[in-house]
Amino acid sequence: MNARLDHRNPLVFDTHELGRRPGALQRLTRTVSAPGAPAAFGVEGVIGVPEGEPVELDLRLESVMEGVLVTGTSRATAEGECVRCLEPLRLDVEADFQELFSYPDADDRGRTAEPGDDAEDEERLFVEDDLFDLEPVLRDAVVLALPMQPVCREDCPGLCPDCGARLEEDPDHHHDAVDIRWAALQGLAESTRDGEKDDMSGDAPGSARVDEKQEK
């Protein structure tokens, strides 16, 4: 079950006015500030909603037999870094979610206990003193809505793999590459040419001596 909830927390909602009559509805809108670590709305080092950034919430609370069914939409602006050009970026994120917050006495209100319920209860969220905490549900929804490989735009050309230059600034940027299959042959050809030059330079003194003998 949730720890003691603080009604002053903007992500803690009061269901007292909703009541427990099945079918009762309540609609809420609220703007909250994104929390920081360790409950940050994002993936560290990749992209996320910065701490303090406003998050707009539209919620629908429905009373059911087992608890309060919360359906909602969140909107916020995330910040990150383009995975192609490494430039900072901002993008709007919208996340939908739905979660059942169970009454602590749900089993006593008609729910039949099944084998393995203890393990299942560890993953359930509860209403405590007519309060529920939306933060874990909202965090999961926002993180899942974020791109894991954010780009500043779909056709971002990225960086040159050889020197790291931004291809956006120099579309004609390129490097003359030598096919590695020909690199060895090119080296052999250069060695052969160097050897031929050495031979030619070595023949000149010998030829001069022969000419001198012939003259004598």
Short mmCIF file of C-alpha atoms in Angstrom, two decimals:
data_model
loop_
_atom_site.label_atom_id
_atom_site.label_comp_id
_atom_site.label_asym_id
_atom_site.label_seq_id
_atom_site.Cartn_x
_atom_site.Cartn_y
_atom_site.Cartn_z
CA MET A 1 0.00 0.00 0.00
CA ASN A 2 1.10 3.57 -0.57
CA ALA A 3 3.01 5.36 2.16
CA ARG A 4 1.23 8.13 4.00
CA LEU A 5 0.16 10.61 1.34
CA ASP A 6 0.48 14.37 1.61
CA HIS A 7 -2.57 16.22 0.29
CA ARG A 8 -0.35 19.25 -0.38
CA ASN A 9 1.53 17.33 -3.08
CA PRO A 10 0.11 18.54 -6.44
CA LEU A 11 0.17 14.97 -7.79
CA VAL A 12 -1.92 13.68 -4.88
CA PHE A 13 -5.66 13.84 -5.58
CA ASP A 14 -8.58 13.81 -3.17
CA THR A 15 -11.54 11.55 -4.03
CA HIS A 16 -13.73 12.62 -1.10
CA GLU A 17 -16.14 14.54 -3.34
CA LEU A 18 -16.32 11.63 -5.77
CA GLY A 19 -17.61 9.26 -3.15
CA ARG A 20 -17.85 5.49 -3.42
CA ARG A 21 -21.08 5.16 -5.33
CA PRO A 22 -20.25 3.13 -8.47
CA GLY A 23 -20.69 5.17 -11.60
CA ALA A 24 -19.95 8.55 -10.02
CA LEU A 25 -17.74 10.75 -12.22
CA GLN A 26 -15.47 13.70 -11.63
CA ARG A 27 -13.41 15.65 -14.19
CA LEU A 28 -10.32 17.58 -13.16
CA THR A 29 -7.72 19.76 -14.87
CA ARG A 30 -4.48 20.68 -13.18
CA THR A 31 -1.06 22.01 -14.09
CA VAL A 32 1.82 20.62 -12.05
CA SER A 33 5.59 20.96 -12.12
CA ALA A 34 7.66 18.02 -13.32
CA PRO A 35 9.64 16.47 -10.47
CA GLY A 36 13.39 16.03 -10.48
CA ALA A 37 15.51 12.98 -9.75
CA PRO A 38 14.94 10.26 -8.73
CA ALA A 39 11.34 10.57 -9.99
CA ALA A 40 12.21 12.53 -13.14
CA PHE A 41 9.94 12.25 -16.18
CA GLY A 42 12.49 10.99 -18.69
CA VAL A 43 15.56 8.95 -19.51
CA GLU A 44 18.72 10.45 -18.02
CA GLY A 45 21.21 11.60 -20.62
CA VAL A 46 18.77 11.08 -23.50
CA ILE A 47 15.55 13.07 -23.18
CA GLY A 48 13.07 14.10 -20.50
CA VAL A 49 10.78 16.76 -19.10
CA PRO A 50 13.04 19.13 -17.13
CA GLU A 51 12.45 19.58 -13.43
CA GLY A 52 9.96 22.39 -12.86
CA GLU A 53 8.57 22.27 -16.42
CA PRO A 54 4.76 22.61 -16.40
CA VAL A 55 2.76 19.44 -17.06
CA GLU A 56 -0.89 19.89 -18.00
CA LEU A 57 -3.30 17.19 -16.80
CA ASP A 58 -6.85 16.38 -17.92
CA LEU A 59 -8.32 13.69 -15.67
CA ARG A 60 -11.51 11.66 -15.49
CA LEU A 61 -12.17 9.96 -12.14
CA GLU A 62 -14.78 7.21 -12.04
CA SER A 63 -15.91 5.38 -8.94
CA VAL A 64 -16.14 1.61 -9.42
CA MET A 65 -16.69 -1.28 -7.03
CA GLU A 66 -12.97 -1.98 -6.56
CA GLY A 67 -11.77 1.61 -6.30
CA VAL A 68 -11.24 4.71 -8.47
CA LEU A 69 -10.55 4.33 -12.19
CA VAL A 70 -8.40 7.25 -13.39
CA THR A 71 -8.22 8.04 -17.10
CA GLY A 72 -6.18 10.99 -18.25
CA THR A 73 -3.95 12.83 -20.68
CA SER A 74 -0.77 14.75 -19.90
CA ARG A 75 0.97 17.36 -22.02
CA ALA A 76 4.46 18.72 -21.51
CA THR A 77 7.61 19.83 -23.32
CA ALA A 78 10.65 17.58 -23.23
CA GLU A 79 14.28 18.51 -23.80
CA GLY A 80 17.11 16.35 -25.07
CA GLU A 81 19.83 15.96 -27.68
CA CYS A 82 19.49 14.88 -31.29
CA VAL A 83 21.13 11.47 -31.69
CA ARG A 84 22.34 12.39 -35.19
CA CYS A 85 23.75 15.92 -34.94
CA LEU A 86 23.99 16.18 -31.12
CA GLU A 87 22.22 19.55 -31.14
CA PRO A 88 19.78 20.33 -28.27
CA LEU A 89 16.09 19.90 -29.06
CA ARG A 90 12.66 20.49 -27.55
CA LEU A 91 9.51 18.60 -28.42
CA ASP A 92 5.92 18.44 -27.23
CA VAL A 93 4.91 15.21 -25.55
CA GLU A 94 1.38 13.94 -25.01
CA ALA A 95 0.74 10.79 -22.99
CA ASP A 96 -2.51 8.95 -22.29
CA PHE A 97 -2.93 6.67 -19.29
CA GLN A 98 -5.49 4.70 -17.32
CA GLU A 99 -5.06 3.16 -13.88
CA LEU A 100 -7.24 1.61 -11.19
CA PHE A 101 -6.52 2.79 -7.65
CA SER A 102 -7.97 0.09 -5.40
CA TYR A 103 -9.70 0.56 -2.09
CA PRO A 104 -7.73 -1.13 0.71
CA ASP A 105 -10.86 -3.09 1.60
CA ALA A 106 -11.61 -4.09 -2.00
CA ASP A 107 -11.57 -7.80 -1.10
CA ASP A 108 -14.19 -7.19 1.57
CA ARG A 109 -16.39 -5.39 -0.98
CA GLY A 110 -16.96 -8.40 -3.17
CA ARG A 111 -13.66 -9.24 -4.78
CA THR A 112 -12.79 -12.93 -4.57
CA ALA A 113 -9.21 -13.62 -3.52
CA GLU A 114 -7.28 -15.84 -5.93
CA PRO A 115 -4.00 -17.76 -5.57
CA GLY A 116 -1.05 -15.44 -6.10
CA ASP A 117 -2.93 -12.34 -5.04
CA ASP A 118 -0.13 -11.38 -2.63
CA ALA A 119 2.32 -10.90 -5.53
CA GLU A 120 -0.33 -9.06 -7.50
CA ASP A 121 -1.01 -6.69 -4.61
CA GLU A 122 2.62 -5.53 -4.70
CA GLU A 123 1.97 -4.01 -8.13
CA ARG A 124 -1.44 -2.53 -7.28
CA LEU A 125 -1.94 1.12 -6.38
CA PHE A 126 -4.32 2.06 -3.60
CA VAL A 127 -6.56 4.85 -2.36
CA GLU A 128 -5.50 5.89 1.13
CA ASP A 129 -7.75 8.11 3.23
CA ASP A 130 -9.57 9.12 0.03
CA LEU A 131 -6.23 10.15 -1.54
CA PHE A 132 -4.23 8.66 -4.40
CA ASP A 133 -0.79 9.51 -5.79
CA LEU A 134 -0.70 9.89 -9.58
CA GLU A 135 3.08 10.35 -9.84
CA PRO A 136 4.16 6.74 -10.63
CA VAL A 137 1.43 6.34 -13.25
CA LEU A 138 2.19 9.70 -14.85
CA ARG A 139 5.94 9.07 -14.86
CA ASP A 140 5.57 5.70 -16.61
CA ALA A 141 3.19 7.16 -19.20
CA VAL A 142 5.46 10.10 -20.04
CA VAL A 143 8.61 7.98 -20.26
CA LEU A 144 6.90 5.52 -22.61
CA ALA A 145 5.71 8.40 -24.81
CA LEU A 146 9.24 9.79 -25.22
CA PRO A 147 11.33 8.77 -28.26
CA MET A 148 14.31 6.64 -27.29
CA GLN A 149 16.29 8.04 -30.24
CA PRO A 150 15.20 11.67 -30.49
CA VAL A 151 16.03 13.65 -33.62
CA CYS A 152 15.74 17.37 -34.26
CA ARG A 153 13.92 16.53 -37.50
CA GLU A 154 13.25 13.37 -39.46
CA ASP A 155 15.69 14.22 -42.29
CA CYS A 156 18.55 15.42 -40.08
CA PRO A 157 21.76 14.49 -41.97
CA GLY A 158 23.79 14.19 -38.76
CA LEU A 159 27.58 14.43 -38.50
CA CYS A 160 30.40 13.35 -40.79
CA PRO A 161 31.61 9.95 -39.52
CA ASP A 162 35.22 10.83 -40.39
CA CYS A 163 35.68 14.31 -38.90
CA GLY A 164 32.45 15.10 -37.04
CA ALA A 165 31.49 18.11 -39.17
CA ARG A 166 27.79 19.04 -39.20
CA LEU A 167 26.46 18.01 -42.62
CA GLU A 168 23.56 20.44 -42.25
CA GLU A 169 26.00 23.36 -42.49
CA ASP A 170 27.98 21.85 -45.40
CA PRO A 171 25.81 19.56 -47.56
CA ASP A 172 28.69 19.04 -50.05
CA HIS A 173 31.11 17.93 -47.36
CA HIS A 174 32.97 14.72 -48.22
CA HIS A 175 36.31 12.93 -47.92
CA ASP A 176 38.20 11.15 -50.72
CA ALA A 177 38.33 7.57 -49.55
CA VAL A 178 40.67 4.88 -50.87
CA ASP A 179 39.15 1.43 -51.32
CA ILE A 180 40.99 -0.80 -48.86
CA ARG A 181 40.99 -3.58 -51.46
CA TRP A 182 43.32 -1.47 -53.63
CA ALA A 183 45.39 0.09 -50.86
CA ALA A 184 47.96 -2.77 -50.81
CA LEU A 185 48.38 -2.68 -54.59
CA GLN A 186 48.82 1.06 -54.50
CA GLY A 187 51.56 0.71 -51.91
CA LEU A 188 53.27 -1.99 -54.00
CA ALA A 189 53.17 0.21 -57.09
CA GLU A 190 54.74 3.10 -55.19
CA SER A 191 57.50 0.80 -53.89
CA THR A 192 58.21 -0.43 -57.43
CA ARG A 193 58.50 3.10 -58.77
CA ASP A 194 60.88 4.03 -55.95
CA GLY A 195 63.04 0.96 -56.75
CA GLU A 196 63.22 1.86 -60.41
CA LYS A 197 64.38 5.36 -59.55
CA ASP A 198 67.13 3.95 -57.33
CA ASP A 199 68.32 1.62 -60.11
CA MET A 200 68.46 4.43 -62.61
CA SER A 201 70.43 6.65 -60.28
CA GLY A 202 72.86 3.76 -59.55
CA ASP A 203 73.62 3.11 -63.24
CA ALA A 204 74.93 6.60 -63.98
CA PRO A 205 78.35 6.36 -62.18
CA GLY A 206 79.10 2.93 -63.69
CA SER A 207 78.35 4.10 -67.20
CA ALA A 208 80.70 7.03 -66.77
CA ARG A 209 83.59 4.72 -65.75
CA VAL A 210 83.02 2.50 -68.80
CA ASP A 211 83.17 5.51 -71.11
CA GLU A 212 86.44 6.66 -69.50
CA LYS A 213 88.09 3.23 -70.08
CA GLN A 214 86.97 3.19 -73.70
CA GLU A 215 88.53 6.60 -74.27
CA LYS A 216 91.86 5.39 -72.80
#
